[in-house]
Structures are given as C-alpha cells and as structure tokens.
Amino acid sequence: MKTEILQRLVRARAEKCPVALVTDLGSGLQTLVHEDVAHGGFGLDREELAEVRRFLREDRSGIVEIGDARLFIHSYNPPLRIIIIGAVHIAQALAPMASLAGYDVVVVDPRRAFATDARFPGIAMNGEWPDDALKQLAVDSRTAIVTLTHDPKLDDPALHVALRSPAFYVGSLGSRKTHGKRVDRLREAGYTEAEIARIHAPVGLAIDAVTPAEIALAIMAQITQVLRREPSSAAAAA
C-alpha cells in the first residue's frame, strides 16, 4: 500500500469517517472511496463507485466483477451508535433492541430518578443535559439520535445539536400537533426548513404501534430503513 493511501486511511478511521479501500486485482492499484469523494491510484466509473458505496452502506467487504474489472472492496466503517434522549419506558425497549442490532447505545437523561442502571442494565448512561451530552459524545455520520422525553426542555436542546450534526438519523417522539409546536420553536431559534426537515416525526414507521415495545420496534425499523437506503432514495423521500 502506498504511503499516501495508508495515511488517508488511518486519518479517516481516526476521524470515524466511513471509507472503502478498493484494490484492482488485475493491476494491484488501490483507491480510497468515501461517501462523497475518491482518492487513489486508479479511477472508478459511475457503476463501480455505486457498487463500492453500496458495499460500504451495507457494511460488506468482498470481491466484485464489473465488466472487465475485478475489485476487492474492504469497507472500514466506524461502529453504529444510537443516542437516546430520555430514560423513559420506550427507551427501556429500544435500548436492548438497538444493542441486538449491533449499535453502541447511550441513554441521556439528567433526571436521576429515570436514568438508573437498574432500569437499563448493561446500557451506557449519561446524566448530562442533552446538548452538553451530544457535544461530549461527538456525533458522527454513523450515529442515530432519538428524543423521547416529550419535554421541550430536554428534547429541544438535543435537537439544536442534532440538526447541525452529521447524524444519519434524527427522530422525535410526539404527535403531529406536538411536532408542529416543535417546528415553530425551532424556526424561532433560527433553524432552516432543510434542517428541521431532517427530523423524523412522528418517529418510527407507521405500523400502528401502541405499546412501548411496539413503538421501539417502529423506531428501530425506521432507523434501519434510513441507514440502508440509497442516498438518491433518501433525497427523493425527504
């Protein structure tokens, strides 16, 4: 591997940026493919880039053959993570569900009566105020953020950070009426329509969920859908 490629790869991993190392098995040349750019010893056409980014999106590595090209794609993705604002009943179902799906889970809630190890066994807890916690946790493009408190004093500070972060998913619990009031507050706070449109609300896929566990399932399904969706599909759905 050339020094420049190695240095770029090490830097991307240190910065927790998804990147794929692509090796042309015919020439031995290597190229790094990020979500938006590519650097390296050989160029990839649109079809090849799309296939590499699909592998990266699906956390896969392996050999692909496209036309005359035979490529080995090695995906380097930082760990998936979900940050849940609010140690409420839905969070008690969502946290273990997300953990089983392979996410590092952090539950943020400054209310000590809710955020206890007994209610969330084996889950990382953060007792800071939500905006301070999100800054401390350094949100990246492999992070999903879900606000569940139903309390603007806690949810809004989290959204203020989440909406201007690279998080791949931002969702907020609440009815359409509640979300309408939330949108008004965010506009007053200076957030643009594009930033506000990042919020998935009402949160979760529409599966007529009722119980906390069912709502958690709907949220986890929507996070998975957004994670795996092709960027062009995501733009069309926005």
Short mmCIF file of C-alpha atoms in Angstrom, two decimals:
data_model
loop_
_atom_site.label_atom_id
_atom_site.label_comp_id
_atom_site.label_asym_id
_atom_site.label_seq_id
_atom_site.Cartn_x
_atom_site.Cartn_y
_atom_site.Cartn_z
CA MET A 1 0.00 0.00 0.00
CA LYS A 2 1.31 3.46 -0.92
CA THR A 3 2.13 5.78 1.97
CA GLU A 4 -0.42 8.40 0.88
CA ILE A 5 -3.23 5.84 0.77
CA LEU A 6 -2.23 4.46 4.18
CA GLN A 7 -2.12 7.95 5.73
CA ARG A 8 -5.54 8.84 4.31
CA LEU A 9 -6.98 5.53 5.56
CA VAL A 10 -5.55 5.99 9.06
CA ARG A 11 -6.87 9.56 9.19
CA ALA A 12 -10.36 8.53 8.03
CA ARG A 13 -10.55 5.81 10.68
CA ALA A 14 -9.29 8.18 13.39
CA GLU A 15 -11.97 10.70 12.38
CA LYS A 16 -14.60 7.92 12.27
CA CYS A 17 -15.38 8.53 8.60
CA PRO A 18 -16.75 5.59 6.57
CA VAL A 19 -14.28 4.64 3.84
CA ALA A 20 -13.68 1.71 1.48
CA LEU A 21 -10.26 0.57 0.30
CA VAL A 22 -10.65 -0.73 -3.25
CA THR A 23 -7.93 -2.89 -4.81
CA ASP A 24 -7.88 -3.61 -8.54
CA LEU A 25 -6.97 -7.32 -8.53
CA GLY A 26 -5.60 -7.00 -12.07
CA SER A 27 -3.14 -4.13 -11.56
CA GLY A 28 -2.76 -4.12 -7.76
CA LEU A 29 -3.55 -0.39 -7.68
CA GLN A 30 -5.61 0.91 -4.77
CA THR A 31 -8.14 3.71 -4.31
CA LEU A 32 -9.98 5.01 -1.25
CA VAL A 33 -13.69 5.71 -1.68
CA HIS A 34 -15.51 7.98 0.76
CA GLU A 35 -19.19 8.87 0.78
CA ASP A 36 -18.54 11.89 -1.43
CA VAL A 37 -15.04 11.64 -2.95
CA ALA A 38 -12.42 9.12 -4.05
CA HIS A 39 -8.63 9.31 -3.89
CA GLY A 40 -6.06 6.89 -5.19
CA GLY A 41 -4.15 5.10 -7.87
CA PHE A 42 -6.96 4.44 -10.33
CA GLY A 43 -10.32 5.85 -11.28
CA LEU A 44 -13.69 4.18 -10.91
CA ASP A 45 -16.61 4.73 -13.25
CA ARG A 46 -20.10 5.57 -12.01
CA GLU A 47 -21.23 1.93 -11.87
CA GLU A 48 -18.14 0.85 -9.95
CA LEU A 49 -18.44 3.75 -7.48
CA ALA A 50 -22.11 2.93 -6.90
CA GLU A 51 -21.23 -0.69 -6.15
CA VAL A 52 -18.41 0.28 -3.76
CA ARG A 53 -20.69 2.69 -1.89
CA ARG A 54 -23.39 0.01 -1.70
CA PHE A 55 -20.88 -2.32 -0.04
CA LEU A 56 -19.89 0.47 2.35
CA ARG A 57 -23.52 1.25 3.17
CA GLU A 58 -24.20 -2.45 3.85
CA ASP A 59 -21.01 -2.93 5.92
CA ARG A 60 -19.76 -5.53 3.47
CA SER A 61 -16.34 -6.49 2.11
CA GLY A 62 -15.59 -8.81 -0.81
CA ILE A 63 -14.77 -9.25 -4.48
CA VAL A 64 -16.94 -7.81 -7.25
CA GLU A 65 -16.64 -8.15 -11.02
CA ILE A 66 -17.94 -5.29 -13.12
CA GLY A 67 -17.22 -5.53 -16.85
CA ASP A 68 -13.53 -6.33 -17.20
CA ALA A 69 -12.72 -5.05 -13.71
CA ARG A 70 -12.23 -7.37 -10.74
CA LEU A 71 -12.15 -5.41 -7.49
CA PHE A 72 -11.65 -6.27 -3.84
CA ILE A 73 -13.63 -3.90 -1.62
CA HIS A 74 -12.67 -3.62 2.05
CA SER A 75 -15.16 -1.50 3.98
CA TYR A 76 -13.99 0.39 7.05
CA ASN A 77 -16.99 1.72 8.93
CA PRO A 78 -16.96 3.18 12.44
CA PRO A 79 -19.35 1.45 14.88
CA LEU A 80 -23.04 2.22 14.62
CA ARG A 81 -24.35 4.16 17.58
CA ILE A 82 -27.72 5.31 18.86
CA ILE A 83 -28.11 8.10 21.38
CA ILE A 84 -31.48 8.04 23.12
CA ILE A 85 -32.62 11.21 24.86
CA GLY A 86 -34.91 10.26 27.73
CA ALA A 87 -34.74 7.23 30.01
CA VAL A 88 -38.46 6.53 29.54
CA HIS A 89 -40.42 3.31 29.00
CA ILE A 90 -39.90 3.30 25.22
CA ALA A 91 -36.17 3.72 25.79
CA GLN A 92 -36.21 0.62 28.00
CA ALA A 93 -37.40 -1.39 24.99
CA LEU A 94 -35.42 0.48 22.33
CA ALA A 95 -32.02 0.27 24.05
CA PRO A 96 -31.72 -3.57 24.14
CA MET A 97 -33.29 -3.82 20.69
CA ALA A 98 -30.68 -1.45 19.23
CA SER A 99 -27.93 -3.28 21.07
CA LEU A 100 -29.04 -6.58 19.49
CA ALA A 101 -28.97 -4.85 16.07
CA GLY A 102 -25.28 -4.05 16.63
CA TYR A 103 -25.46 -0.46 17.87
CA ASP A 104 -23.48 1.05 20.71
CA VAL A 105 -26.24 2.54 22.87
CA VAL A 106 -26.11 5.62 25.09
CA VAL A 107 -29.13 6.82 27.06
CA VAL A 108 -29.01 10.50 28.03
CA ASP A 109 -31.16 11.86 30.83
CA PRO A 110 -30.21 14.30 33.61
CA ARG A 111 -33.18 13.11 35.70
CA ARG A 112 -31.57 10.73 38.17
CA ALA A 113 -34.88 9.08 39.07
CA PHE A 114 -35.22 7.76 35.50
CA ALA A 115 -31.63 7.17 34.44
CA THR A 116 -30.67 4.28 36.66
CA ASP A 117 -28.58 1.20 35.97
CA ALA A 118 -31.41 -0.92 37.37
CA ARG A 119 -33.78 0.29 34.64
CA PHE A 120 -31.13 -0.01 31.89
CA PRO A 121 -28.87 -2.96 32.76
CA GLY A 122 -25.76 -3.12 30.60
CA ILE A 123 -26.53 0.17 28.81
CA ALA A 124 -24.23 3.22 28.94
CA MET A 125 -25.91 6.09 30.78
CA ASN A 126 -25.10 9.80 30.50
CA GLY A 127 -26.51 12.20 33.12
CA GLU A 128 -25.51 15.42 31.38
CA TRP A 129 -28.00 17.89 29.92
CA PRO A 130 -28.80 16.66 26.36
CA ASP A 131 -26.99 19.38 24.37
CA ASP A 132 -23.89 19.05 26.54
CA ALA A 133 -24.03 15.27 26.26
CA LEU A 134 -24.28 15.31 22.46
CA LYS A 135 -21.32 17.69 22.17
CA GLN A 136 -19.36 15.47 24.55
CA LEU A 137 -20.25 12.31 22.59
CA ALA A 138 -19.02 13.77 19.25
CA VAL A 139 -21.88 12.76 16.96
CA ASP A 140 -20.71 11.29 13.63
CA SER A 141 -22.31 10.02 10.41
CA ARG A 142 -22.89 6.56 11.93
CA THR A 143 -24.94 7.95 14.80
CA ALA A 144 -28.74 7.93 15.17
CA ILE A 145 -30.35 10.31 17.68
CA VAL A 146 -33.85 9.79 19.08
CA THR A 147 -35.58 12.15 21.51
CA LEU A 148 -38.26 10.50 23.63
CA THR A 149 -38.89 12.73 26.65
CA HIS A 150 -41.87 14.64 25.21
CA ASP A 151 -40.48 17.58 27.20
CA PRO A 152 -39.22 20.61 25.20
CA LYS A 153 -36.80 21.48 27.99
CA LEU A 154 -34.92 18.25 27.24
CA ASP A 155 -35.76 17.42 23.62
CA ASP A 156 -35.17 20.87 22.12
CA PRO A 157 -31.56 21.32 23.35
CA ALA A 158 -30.79 17.88 21.90
CA LEU A 159 -32.32 18.81 18.55
CA HIS A 160 -30.36 22.07 18.49
CA VAL A 161 -27.18 19.98 18.35
CA ALA A 162 -28.54 17.02 16.37
CA LEU A 163 -29.89 19.08 13.45
CA ARG A 164 -26.47 20.59 12.76
CA SER A 165 -24.58 17.36 13.27
CA PRO A 166 -23.65 14.66 10.71
CA ALA A 167 -26.01 12.13 12.40
CA PHE A 168 -27.62 9.90 9.75
CA TYR A 169 -30.95 9.82 11.60
CA VAL A 170 -32.79 12.22 13.88
CA GLY A 171 -36.20 11.23 15.25
CA SER A 172 -38.53 12.78 17.83
CA LEU A 173 -41.46 11.29 19.69
CA GLY A 174 -44.72 13.22 19.66
CA SER A 175 -47.98 13.67 17.80
CA ARG A 176 -48.30 15.82 14.67
CA LYS A 177 -49.65 18.62 16.88
CA THR A 178 -46.68 18.32 19.24
CA HIS A 179 -44.30 18.29 16.29
CA GLY A 180 -45.98 21.38 14.83
CA LYS A 181 -45.23 23.30 18.04
CA ARG A 182 -41.69 21.91 17.98
CA VAL A 183 -41.21 23.16 14.43
CA ASP A 184 -42.41 26.65 15.44
CA ARG A 185 -39.88 26.75 18.27
CA LEU A 186 -37.06 25.61 16.00
CA ARG A 187 -37.92 28.27 13.41
CA GLU A 188 -37.89 30.91 16.14
CA ALA A 189 -34.48 29.60 17.21
CA GLY A 190 -33.14 30.18 13.67
CA TYR A 191 -33.19 26.68 12.20
CA THR A 192 -33.80 26.42 8.45
CA GLU A 193 -36.57 24.42 6.83
CA ALA A 194 -33.96 21.97 5.47
CA GLU A 195 -32.53 21.43 8.94
CA ILE A 196 -35.97 20.96 10.50
CA ALA A 197 -36.94 18.53 7.71
CA ARG A 198 -34.25 16.15 8.98
CA ILE A 199 -36.49 15.22 11.92
CA HIS A 200 -38.46 12.00 11.53
CA ALA A 201 -41.71 12.84 13.31
CA PRO A 202 -43.91 11.27 14.34
CA VAL A 203 -40.99 8.95 14.95
CA GLY A 204 -40.93 5.39 13.58
CA LEU A 205 -42.51 3.57 10.67
CA ALA A 206 -46.31 3.67 10.51
CA ILE A 207 -47.16 0.18 11.80
CA ASP A 208 -49.97 1.22 14.17
CA ALA A 209 -47.67 0.73 17.16
CA VAL A 210 -49.30 1.18 20.57
CA THR A 211 -47.17 -0.30 23.36
CA PRO A 212 -43.67 0.96 24.28
CA ALA A 213 -42.13 -2.18 22.75
CA GLU A 214 -44.10 -1.76 19.53
CA ILE A 215 -43.11 1.92 19.27
CA ALA A 216 -39.48 0.94 19.86
CA LEU A 217 -39.79 -1.64 17.07
CA ALA A 218 -41.20 1.00 14.70
CA ILE A 219 -38.33 3.36 15.55
CA MET A 220 -35.67 0.68 15.06
CA ALA A 221 -37.23 -0.30 11.72
CA GLN A 222 -37.16 3.31 10.50
CA ILE A 223 -33.54 3.78 11.60
CA THR A 224 -32.61 0.63 9.66
CA GLN A 225 -34.51 1.83 6.61
CA VAL A 226 -32.69 5.18 6.64
CA LEU A 227 -29.31 3.55 7.24
CA ARG A 228 -29.61 1.14 4.32
CA ARG A 229 -31.43 3.42 1.89
CA GLU A 230 -29.52 4.61 -1.18
CA PRO A 231 -28.70 8.35 -0.98
CA SER A 232 -30.78 9.10 -4.10
CA SER A 233 -33.79 7.39 -2.49
CA ALA A 234 -33.24 9.33 0.72
CA ALA A 235 -33.20 12.62 -1.20
CA ALA A 236 -36.39 11.70 -3.02
CA ALA A 237 -38.11 10.75 0.24
CA ALA A 238 -37.06 13.97 2.03
#
